[in-house]
mmCIF file of C-alpha atoms and ligand atoms in Angstrom:
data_model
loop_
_atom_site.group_PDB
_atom_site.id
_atom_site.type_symbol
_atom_site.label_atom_id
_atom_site.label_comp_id
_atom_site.label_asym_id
_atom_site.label_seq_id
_atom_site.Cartn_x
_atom_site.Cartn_y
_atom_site.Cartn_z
ATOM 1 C CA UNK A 1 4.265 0.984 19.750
ATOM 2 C CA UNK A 2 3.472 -2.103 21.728
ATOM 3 C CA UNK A 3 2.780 -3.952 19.051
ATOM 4 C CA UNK A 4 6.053 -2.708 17.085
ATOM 5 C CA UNK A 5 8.022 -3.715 20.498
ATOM 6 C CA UNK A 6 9.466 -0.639 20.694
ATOM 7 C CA UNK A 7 11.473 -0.727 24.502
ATOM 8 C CA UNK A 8 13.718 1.854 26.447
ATOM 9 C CA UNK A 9 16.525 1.401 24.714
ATOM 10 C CA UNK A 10 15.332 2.411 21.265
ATOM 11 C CA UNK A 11 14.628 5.575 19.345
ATOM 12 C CA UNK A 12 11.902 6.448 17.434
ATOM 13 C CA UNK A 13 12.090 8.701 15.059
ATOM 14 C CA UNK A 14 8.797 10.895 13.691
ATOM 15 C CA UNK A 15 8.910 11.779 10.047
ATOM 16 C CA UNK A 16 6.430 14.421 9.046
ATOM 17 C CA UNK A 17 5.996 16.753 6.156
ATOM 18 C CA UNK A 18 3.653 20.273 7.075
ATOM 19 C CA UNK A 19 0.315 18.814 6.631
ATOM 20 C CA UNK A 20 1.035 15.777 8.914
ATOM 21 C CA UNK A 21 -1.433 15.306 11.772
ATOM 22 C CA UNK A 22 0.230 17.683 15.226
ATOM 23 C CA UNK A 23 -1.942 15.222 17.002
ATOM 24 C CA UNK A 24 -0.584 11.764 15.991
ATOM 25 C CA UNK A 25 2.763 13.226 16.672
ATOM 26 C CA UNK A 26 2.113 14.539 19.745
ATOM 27 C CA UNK A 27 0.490 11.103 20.885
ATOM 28 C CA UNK A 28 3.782 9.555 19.678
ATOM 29 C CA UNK A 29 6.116 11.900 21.753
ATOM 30 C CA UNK A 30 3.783 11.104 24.549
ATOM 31 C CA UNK A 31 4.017 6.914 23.641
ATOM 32 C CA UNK A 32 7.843 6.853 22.738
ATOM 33 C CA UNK A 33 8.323 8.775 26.311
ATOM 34 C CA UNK A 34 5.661 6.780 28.304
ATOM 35 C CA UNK A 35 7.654 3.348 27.332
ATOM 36 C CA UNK A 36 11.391 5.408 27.742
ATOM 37 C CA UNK A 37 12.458 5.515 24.321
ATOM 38 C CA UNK A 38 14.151 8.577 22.499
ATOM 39 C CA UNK A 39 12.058 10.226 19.999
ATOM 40 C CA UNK A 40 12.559 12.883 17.392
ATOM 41 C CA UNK A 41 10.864 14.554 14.931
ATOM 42 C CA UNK A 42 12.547 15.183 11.410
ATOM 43 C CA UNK A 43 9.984 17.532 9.174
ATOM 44 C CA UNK A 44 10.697 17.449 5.526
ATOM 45 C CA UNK A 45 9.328 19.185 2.571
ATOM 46 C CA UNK A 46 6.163 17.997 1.116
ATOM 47 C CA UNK A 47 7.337 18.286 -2.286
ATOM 48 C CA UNK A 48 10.528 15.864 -3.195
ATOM 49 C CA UNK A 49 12.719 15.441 -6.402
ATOM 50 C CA UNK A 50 12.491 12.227 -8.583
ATOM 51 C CA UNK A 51 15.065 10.403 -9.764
ATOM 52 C CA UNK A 52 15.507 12.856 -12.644
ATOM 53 C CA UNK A 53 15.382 15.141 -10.922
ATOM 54 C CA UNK A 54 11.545 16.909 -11.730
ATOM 55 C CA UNK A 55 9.474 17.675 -9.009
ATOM 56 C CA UNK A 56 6.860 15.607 -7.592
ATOM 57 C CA UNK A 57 4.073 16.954 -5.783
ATOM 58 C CA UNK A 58 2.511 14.895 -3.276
ATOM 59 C CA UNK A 59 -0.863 12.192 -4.014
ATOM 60 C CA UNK A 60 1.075 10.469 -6.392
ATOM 61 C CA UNK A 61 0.938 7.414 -4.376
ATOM 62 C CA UNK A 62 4.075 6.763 -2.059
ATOM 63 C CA UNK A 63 7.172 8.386 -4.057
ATOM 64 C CA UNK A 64 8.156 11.035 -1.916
ATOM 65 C CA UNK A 65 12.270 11.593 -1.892
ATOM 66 C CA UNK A 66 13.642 11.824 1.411
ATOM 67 C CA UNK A 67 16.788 14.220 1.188
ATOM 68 C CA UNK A 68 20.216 13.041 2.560
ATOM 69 C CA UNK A 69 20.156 14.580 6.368
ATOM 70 C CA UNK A 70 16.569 12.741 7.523
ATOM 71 C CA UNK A 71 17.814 9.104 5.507
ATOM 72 C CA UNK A 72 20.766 9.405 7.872
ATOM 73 C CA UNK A 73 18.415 10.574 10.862
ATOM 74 C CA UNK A 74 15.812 7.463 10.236
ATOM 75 C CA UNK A 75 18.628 4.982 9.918
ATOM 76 C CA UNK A 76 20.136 5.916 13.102
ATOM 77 C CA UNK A 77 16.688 4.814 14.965
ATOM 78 C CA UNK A 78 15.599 2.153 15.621
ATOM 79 C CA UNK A 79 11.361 2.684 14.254
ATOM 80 C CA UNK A 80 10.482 5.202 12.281
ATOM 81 C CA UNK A 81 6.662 6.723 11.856
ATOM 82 C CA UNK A 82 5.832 7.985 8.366
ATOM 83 C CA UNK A 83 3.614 10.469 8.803
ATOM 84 C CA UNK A 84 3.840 12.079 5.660
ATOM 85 C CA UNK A 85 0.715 12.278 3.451
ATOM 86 C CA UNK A 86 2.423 11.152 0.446
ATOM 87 C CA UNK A 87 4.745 8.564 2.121
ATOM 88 C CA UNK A 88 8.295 7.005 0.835
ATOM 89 C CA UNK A 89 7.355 4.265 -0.449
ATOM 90 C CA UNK A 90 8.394 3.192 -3.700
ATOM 91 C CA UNK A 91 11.636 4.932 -3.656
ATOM 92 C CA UNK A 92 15.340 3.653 -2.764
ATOM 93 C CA UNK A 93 15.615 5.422 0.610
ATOM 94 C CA UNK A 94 12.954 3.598 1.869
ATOM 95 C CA UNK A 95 15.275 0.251 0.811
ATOM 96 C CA UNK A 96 18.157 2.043 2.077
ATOM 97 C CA UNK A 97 16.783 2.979 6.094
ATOM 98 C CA UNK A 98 15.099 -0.810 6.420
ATOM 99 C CA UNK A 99 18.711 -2.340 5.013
ATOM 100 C CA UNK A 100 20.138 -0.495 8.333
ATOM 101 C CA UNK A 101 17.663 -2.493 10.096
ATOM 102 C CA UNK A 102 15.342 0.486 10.990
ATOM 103 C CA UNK A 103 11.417 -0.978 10.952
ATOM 104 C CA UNK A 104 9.074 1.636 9.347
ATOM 105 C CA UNK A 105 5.188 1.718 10.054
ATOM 106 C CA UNK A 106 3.817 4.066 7.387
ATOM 107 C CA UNK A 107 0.912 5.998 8.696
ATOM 108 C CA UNK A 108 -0.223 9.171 6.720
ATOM 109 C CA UNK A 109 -2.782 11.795 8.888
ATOM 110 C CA UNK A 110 -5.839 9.273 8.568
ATOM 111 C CA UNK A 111 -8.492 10.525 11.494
ATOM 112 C CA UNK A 112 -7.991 8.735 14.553
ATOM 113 C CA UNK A 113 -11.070 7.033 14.961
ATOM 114 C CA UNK A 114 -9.906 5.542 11.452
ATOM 115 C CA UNK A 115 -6.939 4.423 12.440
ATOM 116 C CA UNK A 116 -8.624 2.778 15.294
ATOM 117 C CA UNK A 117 -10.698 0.479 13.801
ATOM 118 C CA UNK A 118 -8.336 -0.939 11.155
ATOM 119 C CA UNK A 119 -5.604 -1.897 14.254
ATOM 120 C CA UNK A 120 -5.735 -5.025 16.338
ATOM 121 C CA UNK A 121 -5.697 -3.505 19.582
ATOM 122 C CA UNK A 122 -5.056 -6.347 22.481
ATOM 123 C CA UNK A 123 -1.932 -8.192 22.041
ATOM 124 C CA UNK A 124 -3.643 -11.447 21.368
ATOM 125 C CA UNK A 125 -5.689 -9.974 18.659
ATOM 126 C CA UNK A 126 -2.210 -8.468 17.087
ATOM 127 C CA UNK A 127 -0.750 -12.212 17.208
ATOM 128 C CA UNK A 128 -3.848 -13.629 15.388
ATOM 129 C CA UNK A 129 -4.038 -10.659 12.419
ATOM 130 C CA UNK A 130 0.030 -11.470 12.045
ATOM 131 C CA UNK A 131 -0.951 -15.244 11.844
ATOM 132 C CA UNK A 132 -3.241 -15.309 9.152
ATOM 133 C CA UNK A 133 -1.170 -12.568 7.473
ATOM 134 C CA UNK A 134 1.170 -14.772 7.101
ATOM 135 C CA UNK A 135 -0.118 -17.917 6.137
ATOM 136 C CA UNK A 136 -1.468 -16.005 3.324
ATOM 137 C CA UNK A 137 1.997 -15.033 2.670
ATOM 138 C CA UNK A 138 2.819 -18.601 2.964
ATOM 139 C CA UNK A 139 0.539 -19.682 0.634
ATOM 140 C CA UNK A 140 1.637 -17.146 -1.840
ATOM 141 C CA UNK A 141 5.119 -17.258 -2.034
ATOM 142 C CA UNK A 142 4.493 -20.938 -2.505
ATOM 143 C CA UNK A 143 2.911 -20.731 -5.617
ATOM 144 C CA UNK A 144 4.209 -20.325 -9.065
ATOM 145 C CA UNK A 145 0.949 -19.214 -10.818
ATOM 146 C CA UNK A 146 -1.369 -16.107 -9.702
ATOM 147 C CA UNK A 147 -4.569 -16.196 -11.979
ATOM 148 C CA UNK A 148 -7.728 -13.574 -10.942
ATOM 149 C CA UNK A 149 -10.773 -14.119 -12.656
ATOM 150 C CA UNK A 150 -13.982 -11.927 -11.939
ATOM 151 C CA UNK A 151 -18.125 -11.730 -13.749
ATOM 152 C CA UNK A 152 -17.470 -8.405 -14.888
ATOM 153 C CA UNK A 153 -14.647 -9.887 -17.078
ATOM 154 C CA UNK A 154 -10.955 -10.103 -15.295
ATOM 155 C CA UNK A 155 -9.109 -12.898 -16.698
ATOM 156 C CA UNK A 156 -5.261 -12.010 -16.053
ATOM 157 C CA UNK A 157 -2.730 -14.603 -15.124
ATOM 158 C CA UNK A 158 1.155 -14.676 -14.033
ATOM 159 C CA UNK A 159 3.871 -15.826 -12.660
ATOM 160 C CA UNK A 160 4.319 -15.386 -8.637
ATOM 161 C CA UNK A 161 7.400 -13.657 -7.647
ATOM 162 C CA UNK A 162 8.200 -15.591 -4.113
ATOM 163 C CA UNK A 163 11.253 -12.921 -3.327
ATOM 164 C CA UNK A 164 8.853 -10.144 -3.393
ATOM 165 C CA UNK A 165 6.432 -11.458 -2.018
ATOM 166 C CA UNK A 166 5.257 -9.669 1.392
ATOM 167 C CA UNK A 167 2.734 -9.993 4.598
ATOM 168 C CA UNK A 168 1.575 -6.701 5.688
ATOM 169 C CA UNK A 169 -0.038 -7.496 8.736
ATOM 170 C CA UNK A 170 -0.360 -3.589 10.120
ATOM 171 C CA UNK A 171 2.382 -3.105 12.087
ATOM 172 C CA UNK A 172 6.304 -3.650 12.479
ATOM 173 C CA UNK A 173 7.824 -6.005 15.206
ATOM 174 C CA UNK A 174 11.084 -7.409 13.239
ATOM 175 C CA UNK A 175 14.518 -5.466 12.132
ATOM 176 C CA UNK A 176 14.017 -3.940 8.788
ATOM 177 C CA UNK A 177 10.440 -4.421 8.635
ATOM 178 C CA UNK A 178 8.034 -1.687 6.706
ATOM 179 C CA UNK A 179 4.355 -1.783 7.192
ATOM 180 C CA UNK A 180 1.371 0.306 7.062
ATOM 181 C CA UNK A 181 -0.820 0.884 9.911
ATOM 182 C CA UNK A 182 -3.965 -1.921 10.471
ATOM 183 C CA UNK A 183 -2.738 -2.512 6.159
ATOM 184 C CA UNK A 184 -3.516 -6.264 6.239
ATOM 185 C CA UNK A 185 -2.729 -8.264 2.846
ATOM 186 C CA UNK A 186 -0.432 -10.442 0.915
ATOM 187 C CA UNK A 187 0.926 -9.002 -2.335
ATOM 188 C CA UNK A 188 3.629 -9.694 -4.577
ATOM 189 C CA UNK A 189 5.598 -7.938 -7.982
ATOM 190 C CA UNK A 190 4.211 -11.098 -10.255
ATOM 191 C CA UNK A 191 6.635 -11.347 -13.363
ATOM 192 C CA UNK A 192 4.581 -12.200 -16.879
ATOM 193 C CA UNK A 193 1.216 -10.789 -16.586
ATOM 194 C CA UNK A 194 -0.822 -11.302 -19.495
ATOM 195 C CA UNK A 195 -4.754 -11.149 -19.657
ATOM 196 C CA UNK A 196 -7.490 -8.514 -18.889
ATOM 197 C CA UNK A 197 -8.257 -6.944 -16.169
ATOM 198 C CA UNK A 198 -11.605 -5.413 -16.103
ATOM 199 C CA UNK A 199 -12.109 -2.634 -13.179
ATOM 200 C CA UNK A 200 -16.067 -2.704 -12.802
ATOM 201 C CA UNK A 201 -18.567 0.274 -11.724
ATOM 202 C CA UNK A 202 -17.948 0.288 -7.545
ATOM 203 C CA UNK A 203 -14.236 -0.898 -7.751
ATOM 204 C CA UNK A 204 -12.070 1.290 -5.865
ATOM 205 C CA UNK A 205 -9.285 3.658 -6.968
ATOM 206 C CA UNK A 206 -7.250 3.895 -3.750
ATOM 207 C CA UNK A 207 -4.764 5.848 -5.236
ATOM 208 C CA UNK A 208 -4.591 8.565 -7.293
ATOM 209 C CA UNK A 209 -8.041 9.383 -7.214
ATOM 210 C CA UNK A 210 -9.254 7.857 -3.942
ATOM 211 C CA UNK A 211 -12.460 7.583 -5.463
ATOM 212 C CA UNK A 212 -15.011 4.719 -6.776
ATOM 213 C CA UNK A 213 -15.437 3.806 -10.570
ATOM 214 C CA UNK A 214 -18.595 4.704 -11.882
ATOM 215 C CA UNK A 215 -17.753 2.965 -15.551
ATOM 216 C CA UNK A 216 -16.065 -0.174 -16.324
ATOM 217 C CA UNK A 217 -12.281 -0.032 -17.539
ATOM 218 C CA UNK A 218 -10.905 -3.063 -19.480
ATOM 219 C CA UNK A 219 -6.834 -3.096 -19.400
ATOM 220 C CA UNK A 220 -4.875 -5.403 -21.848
ATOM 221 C CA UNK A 221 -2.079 -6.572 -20.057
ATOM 222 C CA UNK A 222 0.504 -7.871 -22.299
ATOM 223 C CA UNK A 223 3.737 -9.163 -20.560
ATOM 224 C CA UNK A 224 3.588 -7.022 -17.902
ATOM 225 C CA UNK A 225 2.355 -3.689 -19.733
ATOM 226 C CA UNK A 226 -1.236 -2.112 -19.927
ATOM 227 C CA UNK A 227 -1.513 -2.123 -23.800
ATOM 228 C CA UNK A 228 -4.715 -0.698 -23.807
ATOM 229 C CA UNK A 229 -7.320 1.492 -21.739
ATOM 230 C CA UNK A 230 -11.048 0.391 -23.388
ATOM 231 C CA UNK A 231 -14.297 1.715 -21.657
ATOM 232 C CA UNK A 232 -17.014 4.067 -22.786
ATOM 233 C CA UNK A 233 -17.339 5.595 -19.690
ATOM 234 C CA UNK A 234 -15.321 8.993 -18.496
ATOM 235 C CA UNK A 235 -13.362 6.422 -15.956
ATOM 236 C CA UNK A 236 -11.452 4.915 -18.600
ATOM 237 C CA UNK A 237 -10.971 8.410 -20.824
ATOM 238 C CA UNK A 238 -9.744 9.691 -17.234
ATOM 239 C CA UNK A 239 -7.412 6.831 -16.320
ATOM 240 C CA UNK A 240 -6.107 6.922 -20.134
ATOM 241 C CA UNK A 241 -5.654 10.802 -20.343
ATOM 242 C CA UNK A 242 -3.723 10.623 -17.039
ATOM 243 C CA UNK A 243 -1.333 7.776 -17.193
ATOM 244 C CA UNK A 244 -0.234 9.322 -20.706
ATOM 245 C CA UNK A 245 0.409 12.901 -19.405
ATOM 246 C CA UNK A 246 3.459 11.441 -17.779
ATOM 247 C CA UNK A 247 5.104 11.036 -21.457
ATOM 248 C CA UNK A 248 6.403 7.389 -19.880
ATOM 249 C CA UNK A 249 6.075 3.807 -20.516
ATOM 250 C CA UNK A 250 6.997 2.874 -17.132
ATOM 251 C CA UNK A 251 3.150 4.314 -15.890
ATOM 252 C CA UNK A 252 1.624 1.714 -17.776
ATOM 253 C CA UNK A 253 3.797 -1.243 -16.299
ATOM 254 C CA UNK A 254 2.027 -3.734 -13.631
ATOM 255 C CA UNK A 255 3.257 -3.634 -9.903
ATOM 256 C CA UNK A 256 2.063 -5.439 -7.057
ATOM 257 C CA UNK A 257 -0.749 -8.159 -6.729
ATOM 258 C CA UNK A 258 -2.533 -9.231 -3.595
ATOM 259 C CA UNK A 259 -5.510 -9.818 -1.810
ATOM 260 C CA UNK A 260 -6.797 -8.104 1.199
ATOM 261 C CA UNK A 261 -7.041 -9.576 4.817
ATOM 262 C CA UNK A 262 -8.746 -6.954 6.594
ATOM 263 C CA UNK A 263 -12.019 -8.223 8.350
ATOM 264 C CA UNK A 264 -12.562 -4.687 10.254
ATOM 265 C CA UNK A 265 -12.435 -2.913 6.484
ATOM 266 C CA UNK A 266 -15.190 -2.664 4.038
ATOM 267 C CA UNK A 267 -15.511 -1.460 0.186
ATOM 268 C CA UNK A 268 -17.902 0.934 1.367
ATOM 269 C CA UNK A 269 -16.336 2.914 4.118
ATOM 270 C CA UNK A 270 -14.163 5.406 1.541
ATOM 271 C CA UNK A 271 -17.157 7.065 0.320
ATOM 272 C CA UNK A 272 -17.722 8.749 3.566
ATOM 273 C CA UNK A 273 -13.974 8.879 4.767
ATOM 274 C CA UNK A 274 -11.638 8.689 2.621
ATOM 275 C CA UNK A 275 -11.695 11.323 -0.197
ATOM 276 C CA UNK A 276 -9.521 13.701 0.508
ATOM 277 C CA UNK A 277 -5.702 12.278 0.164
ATOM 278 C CA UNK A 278 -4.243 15.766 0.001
ATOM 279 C CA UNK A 279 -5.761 16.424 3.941
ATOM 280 C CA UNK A 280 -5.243 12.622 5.358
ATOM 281 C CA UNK A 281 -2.760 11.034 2.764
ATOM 282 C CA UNK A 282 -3.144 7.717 0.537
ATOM 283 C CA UNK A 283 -2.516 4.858 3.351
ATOM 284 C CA UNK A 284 -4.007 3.289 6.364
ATOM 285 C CA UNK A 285 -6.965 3.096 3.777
ATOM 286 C CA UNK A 286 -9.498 0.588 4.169
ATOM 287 C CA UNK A 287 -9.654 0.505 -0.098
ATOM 288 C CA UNK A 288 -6.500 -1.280 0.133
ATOM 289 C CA UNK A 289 -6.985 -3.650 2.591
ATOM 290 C CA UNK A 290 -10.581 -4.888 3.060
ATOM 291 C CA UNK A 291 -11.239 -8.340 3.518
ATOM 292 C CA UNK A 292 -11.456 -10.418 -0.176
ATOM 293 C CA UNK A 293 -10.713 -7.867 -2.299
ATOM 294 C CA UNK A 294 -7.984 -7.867 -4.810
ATOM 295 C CA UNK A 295 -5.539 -5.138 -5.069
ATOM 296 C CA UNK A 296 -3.457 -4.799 -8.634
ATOM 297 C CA UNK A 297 -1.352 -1.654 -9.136
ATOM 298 C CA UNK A 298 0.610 -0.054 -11.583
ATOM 299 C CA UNK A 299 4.252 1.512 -12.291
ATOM 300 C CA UNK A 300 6.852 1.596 -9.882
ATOM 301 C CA UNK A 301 8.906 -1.435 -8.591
ATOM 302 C CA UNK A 302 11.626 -1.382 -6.518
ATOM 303 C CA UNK A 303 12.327 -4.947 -6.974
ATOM 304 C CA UNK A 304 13.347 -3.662 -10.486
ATOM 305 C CA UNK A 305 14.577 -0.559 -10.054
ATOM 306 C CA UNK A 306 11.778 0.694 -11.900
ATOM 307 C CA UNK A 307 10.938 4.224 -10.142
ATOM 308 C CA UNK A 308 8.387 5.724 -12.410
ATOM 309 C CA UNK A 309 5.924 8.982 -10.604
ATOM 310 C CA UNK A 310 2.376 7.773 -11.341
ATOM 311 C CA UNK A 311 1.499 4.751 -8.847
ATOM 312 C CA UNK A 312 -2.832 3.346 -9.166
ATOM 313 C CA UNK A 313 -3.686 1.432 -6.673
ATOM 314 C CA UNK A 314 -7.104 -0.011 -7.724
ATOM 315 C CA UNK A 315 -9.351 -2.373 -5.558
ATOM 316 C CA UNK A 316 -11.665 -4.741 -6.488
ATOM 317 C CA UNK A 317 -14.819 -6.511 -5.243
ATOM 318 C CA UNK A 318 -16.206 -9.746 -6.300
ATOM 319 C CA UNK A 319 -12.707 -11.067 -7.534
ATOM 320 C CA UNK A 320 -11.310 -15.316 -7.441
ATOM 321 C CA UNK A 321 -8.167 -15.370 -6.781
ATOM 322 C CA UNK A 322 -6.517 -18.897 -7.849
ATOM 323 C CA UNK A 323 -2.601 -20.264 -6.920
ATOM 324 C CA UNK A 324 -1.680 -22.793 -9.259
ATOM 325 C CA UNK A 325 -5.419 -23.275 -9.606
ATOM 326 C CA UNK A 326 -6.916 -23.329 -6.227
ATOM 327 C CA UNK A 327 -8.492 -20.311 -5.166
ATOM 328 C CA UNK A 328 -7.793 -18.323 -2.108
ATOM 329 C CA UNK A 329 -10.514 -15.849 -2.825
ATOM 330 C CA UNK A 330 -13.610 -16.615 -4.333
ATOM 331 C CA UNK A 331 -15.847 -14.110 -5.960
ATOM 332 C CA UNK A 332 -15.023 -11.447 -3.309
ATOM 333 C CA UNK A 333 -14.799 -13.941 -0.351
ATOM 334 C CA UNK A 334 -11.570 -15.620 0.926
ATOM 335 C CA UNK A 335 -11.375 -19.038 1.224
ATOM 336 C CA UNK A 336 -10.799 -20.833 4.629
HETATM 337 FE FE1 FE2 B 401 0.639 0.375 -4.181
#
């Protein structure tokens, strides 16, 4: 909360669904109250309607609906937790609470020892983690060409989009601002991706599956769309067989791009703590945000009012990562 400069004349408000860790918001009552804030809890369902109105069950990677009464709630605080396993992410209430200038930090029921590690924790380490967040950023939305190459076969390239582009830097100090706890990376909703992008054995399925790839998965990206699934293995039957279930084009769209800036995080640390998103959600996860990887996803975008229910989030290791040719990530390492 010190980080998010929350003060004594703000109000926090808690959002949590049933499975949402008592703990974290007991320790926010006791934070919010400790500094003189307000704070309130709002408790929604776990299960939320889409736009058309189906049901969506939660681990489908941030596209929980908010109904009307806790939108109003959040946008009359000033910082709202998310503490929601599934999150509201890629859905318009999200856009509608931070246009009221209401900062979100998106936290999910991670373990707090989790939690702890992935979060500057002195003030000056908080200022350097926003720094390099953001010269990343800088970098970024300075570019007009995102190209990510990798040995096991990624060649994909397209064109930056510099209005969506975004520094997550773990934590939310500015009017309006959404973040995801200790989530450090630069990402953007590229427009004209075209290649192949080949997720290799150890790459990381953050979300839906929150679980490593055991087979390689070659995607055909053709102007913007995954045109094909190849891969002997039962990862690429699996990814196949469940993007089509959804009976909708929009799954198979590309979403955000980014790399991760996350020296405390590590490609291996999942295996042992993080496979259970329906007990600790799908966010503060080091698979997002480790340090060189690159992060791709798939379906929604806001930016285009595309709001489809399936959301991958896939990391990878070992990835270059070039802007307008020079690379910012080098076979798995960033580049100084
Ligand atoms: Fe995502």
């Amino acid at each position: 909360m010190e980080h998010c400069q929350v003060n004594e004349d703000e109000a926090v408000a808690v959002v949590t669904d049933v499975k949402s860790n008592r703990e974290h918001v007991a320790a926010s009552f006791a934070a919010a109250q400790d500094i003189g804030a307000e704070v309130f809890e709002v408790q929604i369902p776990e299960y939320g309607r889409n736009s058309v109105g189906a049901e969506v069950s939660a681990g489908q990677g941030g596209s929980l609906r908010l109904p009307r009464g806790p939108v109003e709630a959040c946008k009359s605080a000033d910082m709202v937790f998310d503490f929601t396993l599934e999150g509201f992410i890629h859905v318009p209430e999200r856009g509608e609470i931070r246009d009221a200038g209401t900062r979100i930090l998106r936290v999910g029921a991670r373990e707090p020892f989790v939690l702890r590690r992935l979060m500057p924790w002195e003030p000056e380490e908080a200022r350097a983690v926003k720094e390099k967040v953001q010269a990343h950023r800088d970098l970024l939305e300075s570019a007009d060409e995102m190209r990510v190459t990798s040995e096991y076969g990624t060649d994909v390239t397209m064109e930056v989009s510099p209005e969506t582009a975004f520094d997550s830097y773990g934590f939310v100090d500015e009017p309006g601002k959404w973040d995801v706890w200790g989530q450090n990376m630069v990402s953007n909703y590229p427009t004209n991706v075209n290649g192949t992008v080949v997720i290799a054995a150890g790459d990381y399925n953050v979300v839906p599956f929150s679980d490593y790839i055991d087979s390689s998965i070659e995607c055909v990206v053709e102007d913007g769309f995954i045109e094909e699934i190849n891969g002997d293995g039962g990862d690429a039957e699996l990814m196949r067989g469940h993007m089509e279930s959804y009976n909708d084009r929009d799954v198979f769209a590309t979403s955000h791009f980014g790399w991760g800036l996350n020296e405390n995080g590590t490609f291996y640390n999942m295996a042992i703590k993080d496979r259970k998103p329906d007990e600790t959600g799908v966010s503060a996860s080091e698979g997002r945000v480790w340090e060189g990887n690159m992060l791709w996803s798939t379906g929604p975008n806001t930016h285009q009012d595309r709001y489809t229910n399936c959301h991958y989030d896939i990391a990878q290791k070992n990835c270059s990562v070039y802007l307008d040719g020079e690379p910012v990530v080098l076979e798995g390492d960033l580049v100084e």
